[in-house]
Coordinates of C-alpha atoms and ligand atoms in Angstrom, one line a residue:
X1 CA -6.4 43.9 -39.2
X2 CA -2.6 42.5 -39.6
X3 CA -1.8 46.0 -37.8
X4 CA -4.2 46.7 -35.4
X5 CA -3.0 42.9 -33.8
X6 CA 0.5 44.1 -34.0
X7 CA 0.0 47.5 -32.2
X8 CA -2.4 45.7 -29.3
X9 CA 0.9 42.9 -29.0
X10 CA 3.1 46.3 -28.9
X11 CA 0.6 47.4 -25.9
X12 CA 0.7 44.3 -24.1
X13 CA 4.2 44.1 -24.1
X14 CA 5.0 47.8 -22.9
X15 CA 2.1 47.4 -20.2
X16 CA 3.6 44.0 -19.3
X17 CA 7.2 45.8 -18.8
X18 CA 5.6 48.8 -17.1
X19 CA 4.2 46.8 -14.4
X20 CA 7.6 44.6 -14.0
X21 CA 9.0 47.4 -11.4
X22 CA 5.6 47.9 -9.9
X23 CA 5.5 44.2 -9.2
X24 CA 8.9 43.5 -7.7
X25 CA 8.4 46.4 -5.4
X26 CA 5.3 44.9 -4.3
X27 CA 6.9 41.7 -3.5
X28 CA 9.8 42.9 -1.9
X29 CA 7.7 45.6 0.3
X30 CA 5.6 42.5 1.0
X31 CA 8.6 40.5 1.9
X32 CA 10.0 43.3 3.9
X33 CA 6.9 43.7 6.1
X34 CA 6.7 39.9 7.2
X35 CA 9.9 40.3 7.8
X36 CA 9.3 42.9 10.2
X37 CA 6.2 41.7 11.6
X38 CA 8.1 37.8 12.2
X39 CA 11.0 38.5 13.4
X40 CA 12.0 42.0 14.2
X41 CA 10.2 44.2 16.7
X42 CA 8.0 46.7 14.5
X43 CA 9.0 50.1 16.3
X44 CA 12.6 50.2 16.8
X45 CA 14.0 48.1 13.9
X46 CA 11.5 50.2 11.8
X47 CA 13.4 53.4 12.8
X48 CA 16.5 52.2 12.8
X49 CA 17.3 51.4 8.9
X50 CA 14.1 51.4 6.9
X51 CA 15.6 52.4 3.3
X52 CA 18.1 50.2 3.4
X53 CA 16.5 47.1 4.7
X54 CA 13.8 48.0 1.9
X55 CA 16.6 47.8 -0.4
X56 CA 18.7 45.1 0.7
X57 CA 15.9 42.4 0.6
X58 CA 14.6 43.7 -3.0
X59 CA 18.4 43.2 -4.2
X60 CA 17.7 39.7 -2.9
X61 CA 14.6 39.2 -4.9
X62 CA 16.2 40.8 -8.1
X63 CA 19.5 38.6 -7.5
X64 CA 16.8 35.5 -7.2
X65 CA 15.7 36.8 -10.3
X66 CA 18.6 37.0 -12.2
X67 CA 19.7 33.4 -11.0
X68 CA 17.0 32.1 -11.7
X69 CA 17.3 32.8 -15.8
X70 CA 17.9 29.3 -16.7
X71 CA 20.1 28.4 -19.8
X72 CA 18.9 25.6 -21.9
X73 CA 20.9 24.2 -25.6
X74 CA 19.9 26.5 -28.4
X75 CA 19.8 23.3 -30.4
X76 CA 18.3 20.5 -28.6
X77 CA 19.8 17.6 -30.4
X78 CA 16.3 15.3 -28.8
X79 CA 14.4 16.9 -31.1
X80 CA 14.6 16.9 -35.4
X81 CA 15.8 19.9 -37.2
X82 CA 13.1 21.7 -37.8
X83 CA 11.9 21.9 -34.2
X84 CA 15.9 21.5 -32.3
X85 CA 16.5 26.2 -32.2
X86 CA 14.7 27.1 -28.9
X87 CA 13.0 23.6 -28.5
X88 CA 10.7 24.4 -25.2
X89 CA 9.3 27.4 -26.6
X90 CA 6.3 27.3 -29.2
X91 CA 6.3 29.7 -31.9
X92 CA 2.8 30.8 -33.1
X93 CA 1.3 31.8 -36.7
X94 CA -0.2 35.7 -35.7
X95 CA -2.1 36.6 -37.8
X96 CA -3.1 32.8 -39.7
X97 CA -1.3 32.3 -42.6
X98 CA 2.2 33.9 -41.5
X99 CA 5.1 31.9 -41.0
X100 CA 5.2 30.9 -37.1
X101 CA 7.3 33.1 -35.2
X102 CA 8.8 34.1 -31.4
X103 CA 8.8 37.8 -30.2
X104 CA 10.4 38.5 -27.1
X105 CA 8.9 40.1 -24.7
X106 CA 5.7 39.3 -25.3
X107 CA 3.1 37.8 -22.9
X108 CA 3.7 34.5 -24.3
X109 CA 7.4 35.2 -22.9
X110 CA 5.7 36.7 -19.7
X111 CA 7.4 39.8 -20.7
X112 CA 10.9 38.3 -20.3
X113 CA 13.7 39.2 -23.3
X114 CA 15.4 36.7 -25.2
X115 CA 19.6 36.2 -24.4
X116 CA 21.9 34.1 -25.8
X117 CA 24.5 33.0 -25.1
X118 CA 26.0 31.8 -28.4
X119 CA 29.9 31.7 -28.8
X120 CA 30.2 28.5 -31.0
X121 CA 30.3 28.6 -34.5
X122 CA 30.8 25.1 -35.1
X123 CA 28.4 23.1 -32.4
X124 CA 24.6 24.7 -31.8
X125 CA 24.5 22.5 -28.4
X126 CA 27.4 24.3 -27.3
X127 CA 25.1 27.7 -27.4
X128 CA 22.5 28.1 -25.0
X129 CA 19.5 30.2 -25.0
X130 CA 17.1 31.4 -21.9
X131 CA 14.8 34.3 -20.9
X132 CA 15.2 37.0 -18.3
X133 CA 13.0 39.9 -17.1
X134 CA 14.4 43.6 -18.1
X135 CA 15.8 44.6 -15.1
X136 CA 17.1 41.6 -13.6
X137 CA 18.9 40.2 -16.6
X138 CA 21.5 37.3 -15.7
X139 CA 25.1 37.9 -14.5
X140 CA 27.5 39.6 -17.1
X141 CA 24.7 39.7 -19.6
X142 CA 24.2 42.9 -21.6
X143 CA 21.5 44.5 -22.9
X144 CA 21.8 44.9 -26.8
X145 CA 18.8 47.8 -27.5
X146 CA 16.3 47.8 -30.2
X147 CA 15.1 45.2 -32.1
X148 CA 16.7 41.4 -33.5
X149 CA 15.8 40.1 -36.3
X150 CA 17.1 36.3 -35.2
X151 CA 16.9 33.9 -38.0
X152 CA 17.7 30.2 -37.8
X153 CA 17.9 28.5 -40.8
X154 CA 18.8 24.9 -41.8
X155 CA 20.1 26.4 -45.3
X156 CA 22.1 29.1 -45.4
X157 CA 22.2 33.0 -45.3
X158 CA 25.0 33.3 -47.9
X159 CA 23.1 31.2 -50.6
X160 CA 21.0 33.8 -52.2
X161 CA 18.3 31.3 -52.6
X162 CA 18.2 29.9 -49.8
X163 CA 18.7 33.2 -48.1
X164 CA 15.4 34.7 -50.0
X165 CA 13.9 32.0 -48.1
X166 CA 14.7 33.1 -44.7
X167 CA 14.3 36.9 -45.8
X168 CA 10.7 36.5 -46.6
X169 CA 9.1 35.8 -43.5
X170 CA 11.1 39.1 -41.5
X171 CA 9.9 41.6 -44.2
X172 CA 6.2 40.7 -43.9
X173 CA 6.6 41.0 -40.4
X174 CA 8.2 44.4 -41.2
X175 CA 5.4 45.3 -43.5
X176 CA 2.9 44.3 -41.0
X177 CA 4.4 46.4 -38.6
X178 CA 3.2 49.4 -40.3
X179 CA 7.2 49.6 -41.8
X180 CA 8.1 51.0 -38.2
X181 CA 9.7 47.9 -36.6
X182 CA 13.4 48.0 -37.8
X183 CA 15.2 45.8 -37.4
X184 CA 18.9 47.2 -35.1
X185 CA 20.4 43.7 -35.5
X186 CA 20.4 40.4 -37.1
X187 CA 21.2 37.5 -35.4
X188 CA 22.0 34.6 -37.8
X189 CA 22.2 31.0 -36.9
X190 CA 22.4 27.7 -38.9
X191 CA 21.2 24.4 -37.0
X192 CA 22.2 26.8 -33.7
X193 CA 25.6 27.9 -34.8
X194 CA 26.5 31.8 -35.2
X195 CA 26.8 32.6 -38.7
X196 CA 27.9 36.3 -39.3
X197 CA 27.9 36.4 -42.9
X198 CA 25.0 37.0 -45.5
X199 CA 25.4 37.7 -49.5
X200 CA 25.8 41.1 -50.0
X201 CA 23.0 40.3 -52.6
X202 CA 20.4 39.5 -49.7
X203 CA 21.9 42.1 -47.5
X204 CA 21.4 44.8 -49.9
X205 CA 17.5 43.5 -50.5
X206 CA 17.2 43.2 -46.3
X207 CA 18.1 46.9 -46.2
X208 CA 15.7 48.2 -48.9
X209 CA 13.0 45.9 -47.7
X210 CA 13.2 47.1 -43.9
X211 CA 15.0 50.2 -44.2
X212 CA 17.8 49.7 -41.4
X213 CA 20.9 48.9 -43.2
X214 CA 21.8 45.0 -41.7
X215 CA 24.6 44.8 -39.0
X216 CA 24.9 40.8 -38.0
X217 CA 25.6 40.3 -34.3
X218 CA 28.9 38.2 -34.1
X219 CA 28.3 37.5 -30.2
X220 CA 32.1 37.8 -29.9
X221 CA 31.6 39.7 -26.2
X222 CA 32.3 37.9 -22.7
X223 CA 29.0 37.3 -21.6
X224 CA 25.3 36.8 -22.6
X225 CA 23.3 39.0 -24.5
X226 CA 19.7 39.8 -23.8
X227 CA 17.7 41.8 -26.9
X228 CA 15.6 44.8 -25.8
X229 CA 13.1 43.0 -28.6
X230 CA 13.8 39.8 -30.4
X231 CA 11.0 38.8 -33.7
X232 CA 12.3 34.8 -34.3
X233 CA 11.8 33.0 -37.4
X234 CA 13.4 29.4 -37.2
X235 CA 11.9 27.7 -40.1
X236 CA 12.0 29.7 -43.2
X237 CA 8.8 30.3 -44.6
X238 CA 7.0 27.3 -42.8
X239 CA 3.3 27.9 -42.3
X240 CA 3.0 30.9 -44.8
X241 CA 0.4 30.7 -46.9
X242 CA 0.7 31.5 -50.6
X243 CA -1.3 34.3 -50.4
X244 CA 0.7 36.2 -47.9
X245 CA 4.3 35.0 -49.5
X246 CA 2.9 36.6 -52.6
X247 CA 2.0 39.8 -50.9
X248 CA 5.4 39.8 -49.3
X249 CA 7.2 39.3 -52.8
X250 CA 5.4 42.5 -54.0
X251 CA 6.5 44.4 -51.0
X252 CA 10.0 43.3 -51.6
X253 CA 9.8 44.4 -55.0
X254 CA 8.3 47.3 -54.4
X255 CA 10.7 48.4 -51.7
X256 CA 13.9 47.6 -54.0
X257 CA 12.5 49.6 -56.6
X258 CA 11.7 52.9 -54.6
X259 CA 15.7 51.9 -53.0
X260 CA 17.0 51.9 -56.2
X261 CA 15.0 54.7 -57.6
X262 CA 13.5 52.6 -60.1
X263 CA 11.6 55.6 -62.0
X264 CA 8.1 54.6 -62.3
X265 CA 7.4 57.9 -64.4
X266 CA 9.7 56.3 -67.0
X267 CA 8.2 53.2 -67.9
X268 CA 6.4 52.3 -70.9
X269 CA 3.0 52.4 -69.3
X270 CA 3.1 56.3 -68.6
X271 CA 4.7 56.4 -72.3
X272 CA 1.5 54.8 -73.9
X273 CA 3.7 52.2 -75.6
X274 CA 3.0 49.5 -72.7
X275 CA 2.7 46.5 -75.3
X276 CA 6.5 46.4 -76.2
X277 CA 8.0 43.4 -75.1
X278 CA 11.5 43.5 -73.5
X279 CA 13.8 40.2 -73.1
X280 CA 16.2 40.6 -71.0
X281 CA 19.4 37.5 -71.8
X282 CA 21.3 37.0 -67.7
X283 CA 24.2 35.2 -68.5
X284 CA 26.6 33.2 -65.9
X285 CA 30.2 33.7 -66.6
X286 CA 32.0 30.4 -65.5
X287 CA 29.7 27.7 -64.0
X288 CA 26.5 27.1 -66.5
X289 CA 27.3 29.2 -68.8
X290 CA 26.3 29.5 -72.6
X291 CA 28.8 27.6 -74.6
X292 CA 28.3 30.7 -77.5
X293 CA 26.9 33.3 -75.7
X294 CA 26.5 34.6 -79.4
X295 CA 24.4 32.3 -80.9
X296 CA 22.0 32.2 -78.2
X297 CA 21.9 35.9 -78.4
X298 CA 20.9 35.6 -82.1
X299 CA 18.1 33.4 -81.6
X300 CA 16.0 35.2 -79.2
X301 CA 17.2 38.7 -81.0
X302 CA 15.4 37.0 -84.5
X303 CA 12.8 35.9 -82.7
X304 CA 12.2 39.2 -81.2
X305 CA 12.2 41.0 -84.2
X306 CA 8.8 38.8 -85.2
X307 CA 7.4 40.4 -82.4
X308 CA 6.3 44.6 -82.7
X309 CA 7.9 46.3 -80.0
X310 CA 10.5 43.7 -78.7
X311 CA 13.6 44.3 -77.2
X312 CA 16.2 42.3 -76.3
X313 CA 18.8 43.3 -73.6
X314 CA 21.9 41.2 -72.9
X315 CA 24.0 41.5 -69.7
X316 CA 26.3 39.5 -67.2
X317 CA 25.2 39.0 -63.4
X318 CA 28.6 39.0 -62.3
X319 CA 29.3 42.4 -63.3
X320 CA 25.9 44.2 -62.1
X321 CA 25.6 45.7 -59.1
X322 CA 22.4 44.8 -56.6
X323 CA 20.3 48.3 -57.8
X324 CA 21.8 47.5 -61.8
X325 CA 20.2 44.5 -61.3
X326 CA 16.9 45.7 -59.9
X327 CA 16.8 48.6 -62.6
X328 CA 17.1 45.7 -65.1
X329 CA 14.9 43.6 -64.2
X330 CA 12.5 46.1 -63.4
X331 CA 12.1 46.7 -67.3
X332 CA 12.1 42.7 -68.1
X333 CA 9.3 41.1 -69.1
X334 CA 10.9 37.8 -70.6
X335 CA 14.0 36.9 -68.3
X336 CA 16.1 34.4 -70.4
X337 CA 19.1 32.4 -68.2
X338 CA 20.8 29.6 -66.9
X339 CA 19.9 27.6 -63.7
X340 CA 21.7 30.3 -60.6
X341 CA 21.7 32.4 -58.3
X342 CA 21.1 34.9 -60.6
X343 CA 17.5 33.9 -61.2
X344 CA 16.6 35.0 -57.8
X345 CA 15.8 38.2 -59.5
X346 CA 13.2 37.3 -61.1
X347 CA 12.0 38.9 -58.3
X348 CA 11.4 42.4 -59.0
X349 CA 10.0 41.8 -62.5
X350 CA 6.3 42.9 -62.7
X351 CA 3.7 40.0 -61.7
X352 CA 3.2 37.7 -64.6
X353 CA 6.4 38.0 -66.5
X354 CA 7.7 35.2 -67.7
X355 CA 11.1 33.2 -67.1
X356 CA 12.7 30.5 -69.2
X357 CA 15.3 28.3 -68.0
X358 CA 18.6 26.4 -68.9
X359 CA 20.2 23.3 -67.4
X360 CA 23.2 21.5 -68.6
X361 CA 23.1 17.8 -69.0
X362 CA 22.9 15.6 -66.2
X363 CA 20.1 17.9 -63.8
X364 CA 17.3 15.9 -65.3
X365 CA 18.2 12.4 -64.8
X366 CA 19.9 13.2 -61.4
X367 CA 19.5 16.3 -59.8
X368 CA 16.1 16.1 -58.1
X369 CA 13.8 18.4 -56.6
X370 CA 16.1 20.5 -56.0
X371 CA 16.4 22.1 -59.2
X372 CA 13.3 23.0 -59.3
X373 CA 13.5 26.0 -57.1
X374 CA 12.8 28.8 -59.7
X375 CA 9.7 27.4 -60.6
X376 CA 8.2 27.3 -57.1
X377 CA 10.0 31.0 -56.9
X378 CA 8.2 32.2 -60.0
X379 CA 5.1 30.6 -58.0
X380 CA 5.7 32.8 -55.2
X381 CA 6.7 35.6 -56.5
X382 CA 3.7 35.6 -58.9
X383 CA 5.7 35.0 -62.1
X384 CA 5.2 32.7 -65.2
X385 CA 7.6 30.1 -65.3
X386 CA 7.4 29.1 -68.7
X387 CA 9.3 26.1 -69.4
X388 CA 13.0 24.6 -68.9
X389 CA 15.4 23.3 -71.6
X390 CA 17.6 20.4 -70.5
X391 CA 20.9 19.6 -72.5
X392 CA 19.6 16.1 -74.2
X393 CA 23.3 15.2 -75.1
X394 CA 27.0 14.8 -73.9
X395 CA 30.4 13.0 -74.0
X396 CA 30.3 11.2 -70.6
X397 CA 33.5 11.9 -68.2
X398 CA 35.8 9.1 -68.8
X399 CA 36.3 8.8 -64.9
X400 CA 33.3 10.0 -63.5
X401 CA 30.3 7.4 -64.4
X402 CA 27.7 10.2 -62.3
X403 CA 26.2 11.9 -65.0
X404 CA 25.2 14.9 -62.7
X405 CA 29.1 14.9 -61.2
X406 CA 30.5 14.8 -64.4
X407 CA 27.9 17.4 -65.7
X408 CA 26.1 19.9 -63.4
X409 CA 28.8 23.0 -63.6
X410 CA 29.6 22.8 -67.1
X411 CA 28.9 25.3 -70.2
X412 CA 25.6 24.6 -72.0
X413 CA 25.2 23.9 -75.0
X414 CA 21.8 25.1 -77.5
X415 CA 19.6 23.8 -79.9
X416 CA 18.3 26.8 -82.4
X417 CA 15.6 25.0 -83.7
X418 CA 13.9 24.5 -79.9
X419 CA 14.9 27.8 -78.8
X420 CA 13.4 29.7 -81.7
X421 CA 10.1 27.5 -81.7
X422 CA 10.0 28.0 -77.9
X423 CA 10.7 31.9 -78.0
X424 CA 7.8 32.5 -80.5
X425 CA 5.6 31.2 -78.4
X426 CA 6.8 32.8 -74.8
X427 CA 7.2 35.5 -77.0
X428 CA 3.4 36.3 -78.6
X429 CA 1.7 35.1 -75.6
X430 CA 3.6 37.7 -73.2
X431 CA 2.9 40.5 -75.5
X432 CA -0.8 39.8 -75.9
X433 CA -0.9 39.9 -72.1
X434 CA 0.9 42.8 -72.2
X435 CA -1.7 44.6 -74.5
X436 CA -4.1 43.0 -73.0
X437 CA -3.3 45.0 -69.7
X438 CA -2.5 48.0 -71.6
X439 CA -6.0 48.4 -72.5
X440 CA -7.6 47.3 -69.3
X441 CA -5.3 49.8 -67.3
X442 CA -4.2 52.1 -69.5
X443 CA -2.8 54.4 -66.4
X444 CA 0.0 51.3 -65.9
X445 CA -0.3 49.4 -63.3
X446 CA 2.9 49.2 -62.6
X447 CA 3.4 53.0 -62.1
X448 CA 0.9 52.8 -59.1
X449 CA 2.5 49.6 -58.2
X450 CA 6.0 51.0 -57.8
X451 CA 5.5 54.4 -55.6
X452 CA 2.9 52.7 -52.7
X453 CA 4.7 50.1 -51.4
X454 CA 2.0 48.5 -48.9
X455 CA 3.1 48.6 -44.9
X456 CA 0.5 47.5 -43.6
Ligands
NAG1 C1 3.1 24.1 -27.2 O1 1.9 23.8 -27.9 C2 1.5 22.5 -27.7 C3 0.3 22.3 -28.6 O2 -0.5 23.5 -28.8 C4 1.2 22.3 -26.3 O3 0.7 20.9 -26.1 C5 2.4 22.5 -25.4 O4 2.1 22.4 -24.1 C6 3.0 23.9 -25.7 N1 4.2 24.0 -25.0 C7 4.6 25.1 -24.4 C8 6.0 25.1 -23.8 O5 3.9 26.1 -24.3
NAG2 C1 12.1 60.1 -62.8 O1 11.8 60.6 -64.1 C2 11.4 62.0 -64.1 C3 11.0 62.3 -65.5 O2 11.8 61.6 -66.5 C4 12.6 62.8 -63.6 O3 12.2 64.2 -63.6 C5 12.9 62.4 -62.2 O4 14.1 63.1 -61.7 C6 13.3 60.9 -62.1 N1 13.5 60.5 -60.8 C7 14.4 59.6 -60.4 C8 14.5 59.2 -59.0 O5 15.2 59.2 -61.2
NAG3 C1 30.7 41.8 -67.8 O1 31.3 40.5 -67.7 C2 31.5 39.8 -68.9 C3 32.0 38.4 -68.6 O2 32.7 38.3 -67.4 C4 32.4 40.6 -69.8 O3 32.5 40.0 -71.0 C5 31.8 42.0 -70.0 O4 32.7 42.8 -70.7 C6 31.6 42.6 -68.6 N1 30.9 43.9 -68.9 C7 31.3 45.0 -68.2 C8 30.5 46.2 -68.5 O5 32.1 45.0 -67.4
NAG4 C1 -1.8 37.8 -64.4 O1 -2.4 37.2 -65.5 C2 -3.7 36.7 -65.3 C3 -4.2 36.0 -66.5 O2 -3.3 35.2 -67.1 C4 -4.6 37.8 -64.8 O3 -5.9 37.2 -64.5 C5 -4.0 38.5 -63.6 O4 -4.9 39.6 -63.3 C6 -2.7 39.0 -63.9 N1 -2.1 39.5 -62.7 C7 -1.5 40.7 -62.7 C8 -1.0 41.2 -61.4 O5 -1.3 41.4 -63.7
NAG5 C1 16.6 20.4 -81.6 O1 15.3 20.6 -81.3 C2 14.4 20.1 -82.3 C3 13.0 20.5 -82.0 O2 12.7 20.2 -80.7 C4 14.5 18.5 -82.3 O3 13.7 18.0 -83.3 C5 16.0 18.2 -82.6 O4 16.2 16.8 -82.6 C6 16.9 18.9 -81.7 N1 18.3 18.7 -82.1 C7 19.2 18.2 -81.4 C8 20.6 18.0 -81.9 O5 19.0 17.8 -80.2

């Protein structure tokens, strides 16, 4: 369904260009013959320089045209944030459900491209945005082929978080497309300013997901640029429903695993010993770290060993490289870590894994919602968030009365008693699952899972 409306859109659009030259013809050959009829006397005039008068008053038409491309604020500052990028143009939900999007050209766009002009890195009312037809673009505009992914974002593109956030929505459009529309560019902005920089981490997960490597438009050329084809998301995931962000997770997955060459072949599941159990430890180095990295190990390593067929892996996110951590995680069913960026890949652990959390003191008297992302990720991403440990105790900062201040960043502590108790039960209840699916799908779902990756 999701396809077939895509290709008709694709239809629409090329018809719409195809009859663009057709159309300005008509009107200037129309222009041209009143012309003649008004003014002129038909037979000599007619003789005397038809092609060129022909041409001459279609110029005129295409130079109205091109003046007539009207530039407005990419960020309207009468309007809030989330409605300020592109604030006279509505984006629409196709198909319901989907986060609410602009394509250019499209007959919502009367088959006019999207250009920017977008120099300011600091000031989005400084940039300005407006629409032009193909072949009568505005002066010193160029034409930038293929298609832009443009994404406006009130986050940020180098937060890997937040970042995930804004990725979602472009590769379900991707997957949608049939996996055909690639994406030549990204345009990034933040509250209408150019950003040119995204974590490599995101980057790497952009590429695998749509299969163009990224290249971010820095807009550092004199002049406007119009895109061949422009897909805009300015609001994250806004409007998606949970059902198609979880669908989009699994394609993401999916699509870092085949990138990586994540061997389905080698799991467990085609091994027959599918009801292991393997905990994977992610520690930070610096920032939220474990105080005794060791001790913590020890815990979840005895508690494993309860457990037939566990396995506990330890490594350090700071050291692994995007596909190390997508191999790894990829053979996680337990992912044990501290509050980060690092969580993010909880991502491309199968559906219904678990996570467990860590948070040094201070988070939960202070910190908010906020800190809560991971569990709404594990919520998207079809994952069992099982739980958070706060640090109960601390010396407070003899200068710093904000708990949070004085806290959020530092080493965490642990508490073997809670860990262990905690563990045992993560621990049995994710293998019984585990068995659980063995038995009802003994081929491994996961297998199947990992080499179809669904574009549609
Ligand atoms: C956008 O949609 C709203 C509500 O559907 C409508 O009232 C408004 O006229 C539309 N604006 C444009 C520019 O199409
Ligand atoms: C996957 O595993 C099989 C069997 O172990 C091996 O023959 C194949 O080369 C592996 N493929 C990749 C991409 O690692
Ligand atoms: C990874 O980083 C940690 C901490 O920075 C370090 O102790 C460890 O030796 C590193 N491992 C590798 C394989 O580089
Ligand atoms: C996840 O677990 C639930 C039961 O807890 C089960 O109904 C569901 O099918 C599982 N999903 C997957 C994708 O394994
Ligand atoms: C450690 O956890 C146990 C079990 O929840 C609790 O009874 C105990 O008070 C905790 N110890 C400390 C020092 O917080």
């Amino acid at each position: 369904m999701a396809k077939i409306a895509t290709n008709t859109n694709h239809v629409i659009v090329k018809s719409a260009l195809c009859l663009l030259p057709p159309l300005l013809l008509t009107v200037a050959f129309y222009l041209h013959f009143q012309t003649q009829l008004s003014i002129f006397s038909p037979v000599c005039r007619c003789a005397s320089q038809p092609a060129a008068g022909a041409g001459a008053v279609e110029d005129h038409v295409v130079d109205r045209l091109r003046a007539s491309a009207t530039f407005l604020p990419l960020k309207d500052t009468r309007q809030g944030a989330e409605t300020w990028f592109l604030s006279t143009l509505n984006a629409t939900a196709e198909p319901e459900g989907e986060a609410r999007n602009l394509v250019f050209p499209s007959p919502a766009s009367a088959g006019r491209l999207l250009c920017l002009a977008a120099p300011s890195r600091h000031d989005g009312a400084r940039n300005a945005y407006a629409l032009a037809w193909r072949d009568a673009l505005p002066r010193g505009a160029a034409l930038l082929p293929g298609l832009a992914f443009v994404s406006e974002t009130a986050y940020d593109h180098t937060n890997i978080w937040h970042g995930l956030t804004s990725l979602v929505p472009f590769a379900s459009w991707h997957a949608r497309s049939g996996c055909r529309a690639r994406p030549a560019r990204w345009a990034l902005f933040h509250h209408g300013e150019v950003r040119t920089e995204m974590s490599g981490w995101l980057a790497a997960l952009a590429e695998a997901a749509t299969g163009a490597a990224v290249a971010i438009e820095t807009f550092d050329a004199p002049g406007p640029a119009c895109f061949e084809e422009a897909a805009v998301f300015r609001a994250n995931v806004a409007g998606m429903n949970k059902e198609r962000i979880l669908r989009a997770a699994d394609f993401m997955r999916c699509r870092a695993r085949a990138y990586c060459g994540v061997n389905a072949s080698s799991k467990p599941g085609s091994g027959g010993d599918d009801s292991g159990l393997r905990v994977t430890l992610l520690f930070r180095t610096g920032a939220r770290a474990f105080k005794d990295e060791a001790a913590v190990t020890r815990v979840f390593q005895k508690e494993c060993r309860r457990v037939a067929g566990c396995d506990v892996a330890a490594a350090h996110a700071n050291n692994l490289t995007f596909c190390d951590q997508v191999r790894l995680l990829s053979s996680t069913d337990v992912l044990i870590s501290a509050h980060g960026a690092q969580m993010t890949n909880m991502l491309f652990m199968d559906r219904n894994s678990s996570v467990m959390e860590f948070y040094p003191l201070g988070w939960e008297q202070r910190a908010g919602g906020g800190q809560y992302v991971f569990q709404w990720m594990a919520d998207w991403t079809g994952m069992r968030h099982e739980g958070s440990w706060w640090e109960p105790v601390g010396e407070p900062c003899p200068d710093n009365p904000d708990i949070l201040d004085c806290w959020k960043d530092r080493q965490i502590g642990h508490n073997e008693t809670y860990f262990a108790v905690w563990a045992a039960r993560v621990f049995a209840a994710a293998r019984e699952r585990k068995r659980g699916n063995a038995v009802g799908d003994p081929a491994g779902g996961r297998s199947r899972e990992a080499t179809v990756c669904r574009c549609s």
